[in-house]
Amino acid sequence: MKADLPSIAVYGAGSWGTALALQLARNGHAVGLWDIDAEHIRHIQQARVNHRYLPNIAFPDQLQAEPELARVAQQAHWHLVVVPSHGFRSLLLQLKDLIPNTASICWATKGLELNTGKLLHEVMNEVLPDFSQYAVVSGPTFALEVAKGLPTAMTVAATHPALAQQIAAAFHGKNYRVYTSDDIVGVELGGAVKNVLAIAAGISDGLGFGANARAALITRGLAEMMRLSLHLQAKPETLMGLAGLGDLVLTCTDDQSRNRRLGLALGQGQELQTALAAIGQAVEGAKSAHSIGKLAERVGVEMPICQQVTRILYEGLPPRQAVQELISRDLKAEF
């Protein structure tokens, strides 16, 4: 271990949190991995592998699983939050009394707050108003490929350029490239909205509608993502980059995406709870759909694809009917 490299706390030992912890540890950082499921962490401690989510990928010496939140938090120089969006506020509240307000917090959680439709940086500012050093990482990244060390690129947006550079340097390696940004809103929204659109693409494919329909959904979904993001003062280039278009294409077209797999199951006639149980991990788009709908309604932005996904998930609208309603909307100019 390199003595001059800081220790990093990673909160959330699902597939994504574990994959990011592996990448950081392989780069020589001392990494502590915590999860709310203490039994899960104890299994990881004993086996030195996350059998539940990333089997057969051994932990390097620099990566240690730790069941005690206070111990992980108080030993770290900066903090990476990778819990599901519905647990984001709760974790920040726990960290509030454990770390100084000079600490740097980064999150890789993709989604909005479930009940409020707030962006996660808004939650951050509410819960930890005295913390000014924070960032978000996102991009077209499947956990298994990161864990295997396959080539990957992502974006980090931060409140300060120096923090963005620090986080980019921590992840950077021969297999991993990180671009920096100051557009936190754009990076957050790209990562949240694409999950809902991936469900839509999966539903279309599950119904057997083919490549034409999938391409149309991705393209018009990108238009929805950009409408909402630009209304909230995000930068258009962010949505055309890794955290926007890149992540959207990835999750809409590859079955490693849990959101796409949920859509496929729904399109093939499975019930929502049955499909979620079969996937067995958090499907952020299923939670974010309602939150994004609330946000879009609040700011007056039209998002018909996301709206139909919400109706399928929460109102029992048959998927085939949802697609027909989208197609039968009034004609309009593309731009």
GROMACS .gro file of C-alpha atoms in nm:
model
  335
    1MET     CA    1   0.000   0.000   0.000
    2LYS     CA    2   0.124   0.347  -0.086
    3ALA     CA    3   0.160   0.537   0.240
    4ASP     CA    4   0.091   0.878   0.084
    5LEU     CA    5  -0.247   0.778  -0.060
    6PRO     CA    6  -0.557   0.861   0.149
    7SER     CA    7  -0.795   0.608   0.294
    8ILE     CA    8  -1.143   0.598   0.140
    9ALA     CA    9  -1.472   0.482   0.290
   10VAL     CA   10  -1.717   0.317   0.050
   11TYR     CA   11  -2.075   0.286   0.175
   12GLY     CA   12  -2.279   0.017   0.003
   13ALA     CA   13  -2.153  -0.335  -0.071
   14GLY     CA   14  -2.379  -0.413  -0.362
   15SER     CA   15  -2.230  -0.489  -0.701
   16TRP     CA   16  -2.161  -0.124  -0.790
   17GLY     CA   17  -2.018  -0.020  -0.455
   18THR     CA   18  -1.797  -0.327  -0.444
   19ALA     CA   19  -1.675  -0.275  -0.800
   20LEU     CA   20  -1.575   0.085  -0.727
   21ALA     CA   21  -1.407  -0.022  -0.403
   22LEU     CA   22  -1.209  -0.283  -0.599
   23GLN     CA   23  -1.096  -0.023  -0.853
   24LEU     CA   24  -0.979   0.216  -0.582
   25ALA     CA   25  -0.800  -0.058  -0.388
   26ARG     CA   26  -0.625  -0.187  -0.698
   27ASN     CA   27  -0.489   0.164  -0.744
   28GLY     CA   28  -0.321   0.136  -0.405
   29HIS     CA   29  -0.574   0.319  -0.185
   30ALA     CA   30  -0.669   0.187   0.157
   31VAL     CA   31  -1.043   0.126   0.123
   32GLY     CA   32  -1.299   0.041   0.390
   33LEU     CA   33  -1.624  -0.114   0.260
   34TRP     CA   34  -1.940  -0.088   0.473
   35ASP     CA   35  -2.298  -0.199   0.420
   36ILE     CA   36  -2.617  -0.173   0.623
   37ASP     CA   37  -2.640  -0.554   0.604
   38ALA     CA   38  -2.383  -0.646   0.868
   39GLU     CA   39  -2.417  -1.019   0.800
   40HIS     CA   40  -2.336  -0.957   0.434
   41ILE     CA   41  -2.022  -0.768   0.538
   42ARG     CA   42  -1.916  -1.047   0.775
   43HIS     CA   43  -1.942  -1.298   0.491
   44ILE     CA   44  -1.724  -1.070   0.277
   45GLN     CA   45  -1.472  -1.038   0.562
   46GLN     CA   46  -1.437  -1.413   0.589
   47ALA     CA   47  -1.439  -1.499   0.219
   48ARG     CA   48  -1.245  -1.194   0.088
   49VAL     CA   49  -1.495  -1.189  -0.201
   50ASN     CA   50  -1.849  -1.060  -0.246
   51HIS     CA   51  -2.013  -1.393  -0.328
   52ARG     CA   52  -2.361  -1.240  -0.338
   53TYR     CA   53  -2.297  -0.988  -0.615
   54LEU     CA   54  -1.949  -1.036  -0.764
   55PRO     CA   55  -1.848  -1.399  -0.709
   56ASN     CA   56  -1.497  -1.519  -0.798
   57ILE     CA   57  -1.342  -1.170  -0.784
   58ALA     CA   58  -1.097  -1.170  -0.496
   59PHE     CA   59  -1.035  -0.862  -0.282
   60PRO     CA   60  -0.689  -0.706  -0.286
   61ASP     CA   61  -0.517  -0.651   0.048
   62GLN     CA   62  -0.597  -0.278   0.041
   63LEU     CA   63  -0.973  -0.348   0.052
   64GLN     CA   64  -1.122  -0.435   0.392
   65ALA     CA   65  -1.489  -0.499   0.469
   66GLU     CA   66  -1.601  -0.341   0.798
   67PRO     CA   67  -1.940  -0.383   0.970
   68GLU     CA   68  -1.901  -0.081   1.202
   69LEU     CA   69  -2.006   0.242   1.032
   70ALA     CA   70  -1.827   0.469   1.280
   71ARG     CA   71  -1.500   0.282   1.238
   72VAL     CA   72  -1.508   0.311   0.859
   73ALA     CA   73  -1.617   0.676   0.860
   74GLN     CA   74  -1.374   0.805   1.118
   75GLN     CA   75  -1.070   0.646   0.955
   76ALA     CA   76  -1.139   0.782   0.606
   77HIS     CA   77  -1.010   1.095   0.437
   78TRP     CA   78  -1.294   1.101   0.185
   79HIS     CA   79  -1.622   0.919   0.150
   80LEU     CA   80  -1.792   0.744  -0.143
   81VAL     CA   81  -2.166   0.677  -0.107
   82VAL     CA   82  -2.304   0.395  -0.322
   83VAL     CA   83  -2.626   0.308  -0.139
   84PRO     CA   84  -2.962   0.299  -0.325
   85SER     CA   85  -3.129   0.638  -0.361
   86HIS     CA   86  -3.395   0.556  -0.101
   87GLY     CA   87  -3.119   0.513   0.160
   88PHE     CA   88  -2.918   0.822   0.066
   89ARG     CA   89  -3.066   1.069   0.315
   90SER     CA   90  -3.057   0.816   0.598
   91LEU     CA   91  -2.687   0.746   0.547
   92LEU     CA   92  -2.599   1.116   0.537
   93LEU     CA   93  -2.787   1.166   0.863
   94GLN     CA   94  -2.576   0.890   1.020
   95LEU     CA   95  -2.253   1.039   0.885
   96LYS     CA   96  -2.341   1.386   1.013
   97ASP     CA   97  -2.200   1.323   1.360
   98LEU     CA   98  -1.917   1.097   1.247
   99ILE     CA   99  -1.715   1.308   1.004
  100PRO     CA  100  -1.597   1.673   1.006
  101ASN     CA  101  -1.758   1.925   0.775
  102THR     CA  102  -1.424   1.962   0.599
  103ALA     CA  103  -1.455   1.606   0.468
  104SER     CA  104  -1.516   1.536   0.100
  105ILE     CA  105  -1.823   1.332   0.006
  106CYS     CA  106  -1.880   1.174  -0.334
  107TRP     CA  107  -2.169   0.957  -0.446
  108ALA     CA  108  -2.219   0.706  -0.724
  109THR     CA  109  -2.588   0.659  -0.645
  110LYS     CA  110  -2.804   0.707  -0.955
  111GLY     CA  111  -3.151   0.834  -0.881
  112LEU     CA  112  -3.364   1.097  -0.712
  113GLU     CA  113  -3.507   1.100  -0.362
  114LEU     CA  114  -3.814   0.881  -0.374
  115ASN     CA  115  -4.079   1.085  -0.195
  116THR     CA  116  -3.965   1.438  -0.279
  117GLY     CA  117  -3.822   1.414  -0.631
  118LYS     CA  118  -3.518   1.607  -0.511
  119LEU     CA  119  -3.179   1.567  -0.671
  120LEU     CA  120  -2.925   1.407  -0.442
  121HIS     CA  121  -2.711   1.719  -0.415
  122GLU     CA  122  -3.022   1.897  -0.285
  123VAL     CA  123  -3.057   1.628  -0.020
  124MET     CA  124  -2.687   1.670   0.056
  125ASN     CA  125  -2.731   2.045   0.105
  126GLU     CA  126  -3.029   1.991   0.333
  127VAL     CA  127  -2.874   1.726   0.556
  128LEU     CA  128  -2.513   1.852   0.558
  129PRO     CA  129  -2.540   2.225   0.484
  130ASP     CA  130  -2.191   2.298   0.621
  131PHE     CA  131  -2.022   2.056   0.379
  132SER     CA  132  -1.899   2.234   0.066
  133GLN     CA  133  -1.675   1.962  -0.081
  134TYR     CA  134  -1.890   1.711  -0.266
  135ALA     CA  135  -1.907   1.536  -0.600
  136VAL     CA  136  -2.097   1.280  -0.807
  137VAL     CA  137  -1.957   1.010  -1.037
  138SER     CA  138  -2.155   0.856  -1.320
  139GLY     CA  139  -2.123   0.715  -1.669
  140PRO     CA  140  -2.168   0.401  -1.881
  141THR     CA  141  -2.036   0.153  -1.628
  142PHE     CA  142  -2.153  -0.199  -1.552
  143ALA     CA  143  -2.026  -0.322  -1.216
  144LEU     CA  144  -1.909  -0.663  -1.335
  145GLU     CA  145  -1.694  -0.515  -1.612
  146VAL     CA  146  -1.535  -0.268  -1.370
  147ALA     CA  147  -1.473  -0.549  -1.122
  148LYS     CA  148  -1.307  -0.757  -1.394
  149GLY     CA  149  -1.080  -0.466  -1.486
  150LEU     CA  150  -1.225  -0.415  -1.834
  151PRO     CA  151  -1.179  -0.073  -2.002
  152THR     CA  152  -1.418   0.185  -1.859
  153ALA     CA  153  -1.473   0.561  -1.864
  154MET     CA  154  -1.688   0.782  -1.644
  155THR     CA  155  -1.742   1.144  -1.540
  156VAL     CA  156  -1.694   1.312  -1.202
  157ALA     CA  157  -1.864   1.646  -1.136
  158ALA     CA  158  -1.765   1.834  -0.822
  159THR     CA  159  -1.819   2.160  -0.638
  160HIS     CA  160  -1.449   2.243  -0.674
  161PRO     CA  161  -1.213   2.161  -0.964
  162ALA     CA  162  -0.945   2.034  -0.725
  163LEU     CA  163  -1.187   1.780  -0.577
  164ALA     CA  164  -1.288   1.659  -0.922
  165GLN     CA  165  -0.921   1.612  -1.008
  166GLN     CA  166  -0.855   1.428  -0.681
  167ILE     CA  167  -1.140   1.183  -0.738
  168ALA     CA  168  -1.049   1.134  -1.105
  169ALA     CA  169  -0.690   1.056  -1.006
  170ALA     CA  170  -0.806   0.807  -0.742
  171PHE     CA  171  -0.999   0.603  -0.998
  172HIS     CA  172  -0.764   0.649  -1.293
  173GLY     CA  173  -0.571   0.342  -1.399
  174LYS     CA  174  -0.458   0.157  -1.709
  175ASN     CA  175  -0.812   0.027  -1.757
  176TYR     CA  176  -1.004   0.326  -1.622
  177ARG     CA  177  -1.036   0.683  -1.751
  178VAL     CA  178  -1.223   0.962  -1.572
  179TYR     CA  179  -1.329   1.298  -1.712
  180THR     CA  180  -1.399   1.597  -1.488
  181SER     CA  181  -1.691   1.838  -1.490
  182ASP     CA  182  -1.854   2.110  -1.284
  183ASP     CA  183  -2.209   2.016  -1.395
  184ILE     CA  184  -2.344   1.826  -1.095
  185VAL     CA  185  -2.707   1.868  -1.205
  186GLY     CA  186  -2.643   1.730  -1.553
  187VAL     CA  187  -2.447   1.430  -1.429
  188GLU     CA  188  -2.712   1.350  -1.167
  189LEU     CA  189  -3.004   1.378  -1.406
  190GLY     CA  190  -2.834   1.177  -1.678
  191GLY     CA  191  -2.776   0.892  -1.434
  192ALA     CA  192  -3.131   0.903  -1.300
  193VAL     CA  193  -3.340   0.948  -1.615
  194LYS     CA  194  -3.155   0.686  -1.821
  195ASN     CA  195  -3.269   0.415  -1.580
  196VAL     CA  196  -3.635   0.489  -1.652
  197LEU     CA  197  -3.569   0.499  -2.026
  198ALA     CA  198  -3.389   0.164  -2.004
  199ILE     CA  199  -3.707   0.014  -1.858
  200ALA     CA  200  -3.896   0.158  -2.156
  201ALA     CA  201  -3.647   0.006  -2.402
  202GLY     CA  202  -3.672  -0.328  -2.226
  203ILE     CA  203  -4.051  -0.320  -2.239
  204SER     CA  204  -4.039  -0.248  -2.612
  205ASP     CA  205  -3.802  -0.538  -2.675
  206GLY     CA  206  -4.003  -0.764  -2.445
  207LEU     CA  207  -4.309  -0.690  -2.656
  208GLY     CA  208  -4.110  -0.788  -2.967
  209PHE     CA  209  -4.120  -0.443  -3.127
  210GLY     CA  210  -3.771  -0.464  -3.274
  211ALA     CA  211  -3.469  -0.242  -3.336
  212ASN     CA  212  -3.661   0.046  -3.497
  213ALA     CA  213  -3.871   0.100  -3.187
  214ARG     CA  214  -3.566   0.071  -2.958
  215ALA     CA  215  -3.375   0.333  -3.156
  216ALA     CA  216  -3.675   0.566  -3.148
  217LEU     CA  217  -3.713   0.525  -2.772
  218ILE     CA  218  -3.345   0.596  -2.709
  219THR     CA  219  -3.350   0.905  -2.930
  220ARG     CA  220  -3.675   1.050  -2.799
  221GLY     CA  221  -3.574   0.949  -2.448
  222LEU     CA  222  -3.258   1.154  -2.487
  223ALA     CA  223  -3.478   1.448  -2.589
  224GLU     CA  224  -3.676   1.408  -2.265
  225MET     CA  225  -3.358   1.387  -2.061
  226MET     CA  226  -3.223   1.702  -2.221
  227ARG     CA  227  -3.550   1.897  -2.183
  228LEU     CA  228  -3.561   1.833  -1.810
  229SER     CA  229  -3.189   1.885  -1.757
  230LEU     CA  230  -3.163   2.210  -1.951
  231HIS     CA  231  -3.468   2.346  -1.771
  232LEU     CA  232  -3.275   2.285  -1.449
  233GLN     CA  233  -2.968   2.469  -1.585
  234ALA     CA  234  -2.758   2.165  -1.676
  235LYS     CA  235  -2.514   2.191  -1.965
  236PRO     CA  236  -2.616   2.031  -2.297
  237GLU     CA  237  -2.268   1.887  -2.351
  238THR     CA  238  -2.304   1.689  -2.027
  239LEU     CA  239  -2.613   1.513  -2.162
  240MET     CA  240  -2.431   1.435  -2.487
  241GLY     CA  241  -2.138   1.286  -2.295
  242LEU     CA  242  -2.063   0.980  -2.086
  243ALA     CA  243  -2.306   1.062  -1.805
  244GLY     CA  244  -2.591   1.124  -2.049
  245LEU     CA  245  -2.597   0.965  -2.392
  246GLY     CA  246  -2.322   0.715  -2.307
  247ASP     CA  247  -2.503   0.576  -2.004
  248LEU     CA  248  -2.838   0.585  -2.185
  249VAL     CA  249  -2.715   0.375  -2.478
  250LEU     CA  250  -2.545   0.127  -2.245
  251THR     CA  251  -2.844   0.063  -2.021
  252CYS     CA  252  -3.098   0.052  -2.304
  253THR     CA  253  -2.911  -0.203  -2.514
  254ASP     CA  254  -2.732  -0.450  -2.285
  255ASP     CA  255  -2.896  -0.711  -2.063
  256GLN     CA  256  -2.646  -0.651  -1.784
  257SER     CA  257  -2.873  -0.354  -1.706
  258ARG     CA  258  -3.115  -0.441  -1.427
  259ASN     CA  259  -3.350  -0.169  -1.550
  260ARG     CA  260  -3.357  -0.310  -1.902
  261ARG     CA  261  -3.413  -0.662  -1.764
  262LEU     CA  262  -3.708  -0.536  -1.561
  263GLY     CA  263  -3.858  -0.384  -1.875
  264LEU     CA  264  -3.804  -0.706  -2.070
  265ALA     CA  265  -3.987  -0.903  -1.801
  266LEU     CA  266  -4.277  -0.656  -1.794
  267GLY     CA  267  -4.301  -0.659  -2.173
  268GLN     CA  268  -4.313  -1.039  -2.165
  269GLY     CA  269  -4.607  -1.031  -1.924
  270GLN     CA  270  -4.447  -1.078  -1.584
  271GLU     CA  271  -4.587  -0.902  -1.279
  272LEU     CA  272  -4.375  -0.622  -1.136
  273GLN     CA  273  -4.300  -0.782  -0.800
  274THR     CA  274  -4.217  -1.117  -0.963
  275ALA     CA  275  -3.973  -0.947  -1.199
  276LEU     CA  276  -3.809  -0.746  -0.920
  277ALA     CA  277  -3.769  -1.058  -0.706
  278ALA     CA  278  -3.606  -1.246  -0.993
  279ILE     CA  279  -3.352  -0.966  -1.045
  280GLY     CA  280  -3.272  -0.967  -0.674
  281GLN     CA  281  -3.099  -0.627  -0.657
  282ALA     CA  282  -3.210  -0.266  -0.645
  283VAL     CA  283  -3.363  -0.148  -0.974
  284GLU     CA  284  -3.324   0.227  -0.947
  285GLY     CA  285  -3.547   0.309  -1.243
  286ALA     CA  286  -3.845   0.145  -1.076
  287LYS     CA  287  -3.806   0.390  -0.788
  288SER     CA  288  -3.687   0.691  -0.988
  289ALA     CA  289  -3.975   0.683  -1.237
  290HIS     CA  290  -4.221   0.829  -0.986
  291SER     CA  291  -3.968   1.082  -0.854
  292ILE     CA  292  -3.874   1.200  -1.202
  293GLY     CA  293  -4.241   1.234  -1.287
  294LYS     CA  294  -4.294   1.452  -0.981
  295LEU     CA  295  -3.994   1.665  -1.067
  296ALA     CA  296  -4.102   1.708  -1.430
  297GLU     CA  297  -4.454   1.803  -1.324
  298ARG     CA  298  -4.319   2.051  -1.069
  299VAL     CA  299  -4.107   2.234  -1.327
  300GLY     CA  300  -4.352   2.197  -1.617
  301VAL     CA  301  -4.149   1.973  -1.848
  302GLU     CA  302  -4.319   1.718  -2.074
  303MET     CA  303  -4.172   1.366  -2.051
  304PRO     CA  304  -4.421   1.126  -2.217
  305ILE     CA  305  -4.198   0.816  -2.225
  306CYS     CA  306  -4.109   0.844  -1.857
  307GLN     CA  307  -4.474   0.915  -1.779
  308GLN     CA  308  -4.587   0.596  -1.950
  309VAL     CA  309  -4.325   0.391  -1.765
  310THR     CA  310  -4.456   0.536  -1.440
  311ARG     CA  311  -4.812   0.440  -1.532
  312ILE     CA  312  -4.703   0.084  -1.615
  313LEU     CA  313  -4.516   0.050  -1.285
  314TYR     CA  314  -4.758   0.225  -1.052
  315GLU     CA  315  -5.099   0.222  -1.219
  316GLY     CA  316  -5.105  -0.117  -1.391
  317LEU     CA  317  -5.124   0.024  -1.743
  318PRO     CA  318  -5.071  -0.264  -1.991
  319PRO     CA  319  -4.736  -0.215  -2.169
  320ARG     CA  320  -4.884  -0.260  -2.518
  321GLN     CA  321  -5.143   0.008  -2.447
  322ALA     CA  322  -4.871   0.243  -2.319
  323VAL     CA  323  -4.679   0.208  -2.645
  324GLN     CA  324  -4.993   0.263  -2.851
  325GLU     CA  325  -5.069   0.582  -2.658
  326LEU     CA  326  -4.718   0.711  -2.727
  327ILE     CA  327  -4.746   0.641  -3.099
  328SER     CA  328  -5.093   0.797  -3.128
  329ARG     CA  329  -4.992   1.132  -2.973
  330ASP     CA  330  -5.051   1.441  -3.188
  331LEU     CA  331  -4.801   1.504  -3.466
  332LYS     CA  332  -4.535   1.765  -3.390
  333ALA     CA  333  -4.200   1.893  -3.512
  334GLU     CA  334  -3.898   1.696  -3.389
  335PHE     CA  335  -3.718   2.007  -3.264
   0.00000   0.00000   0.00000
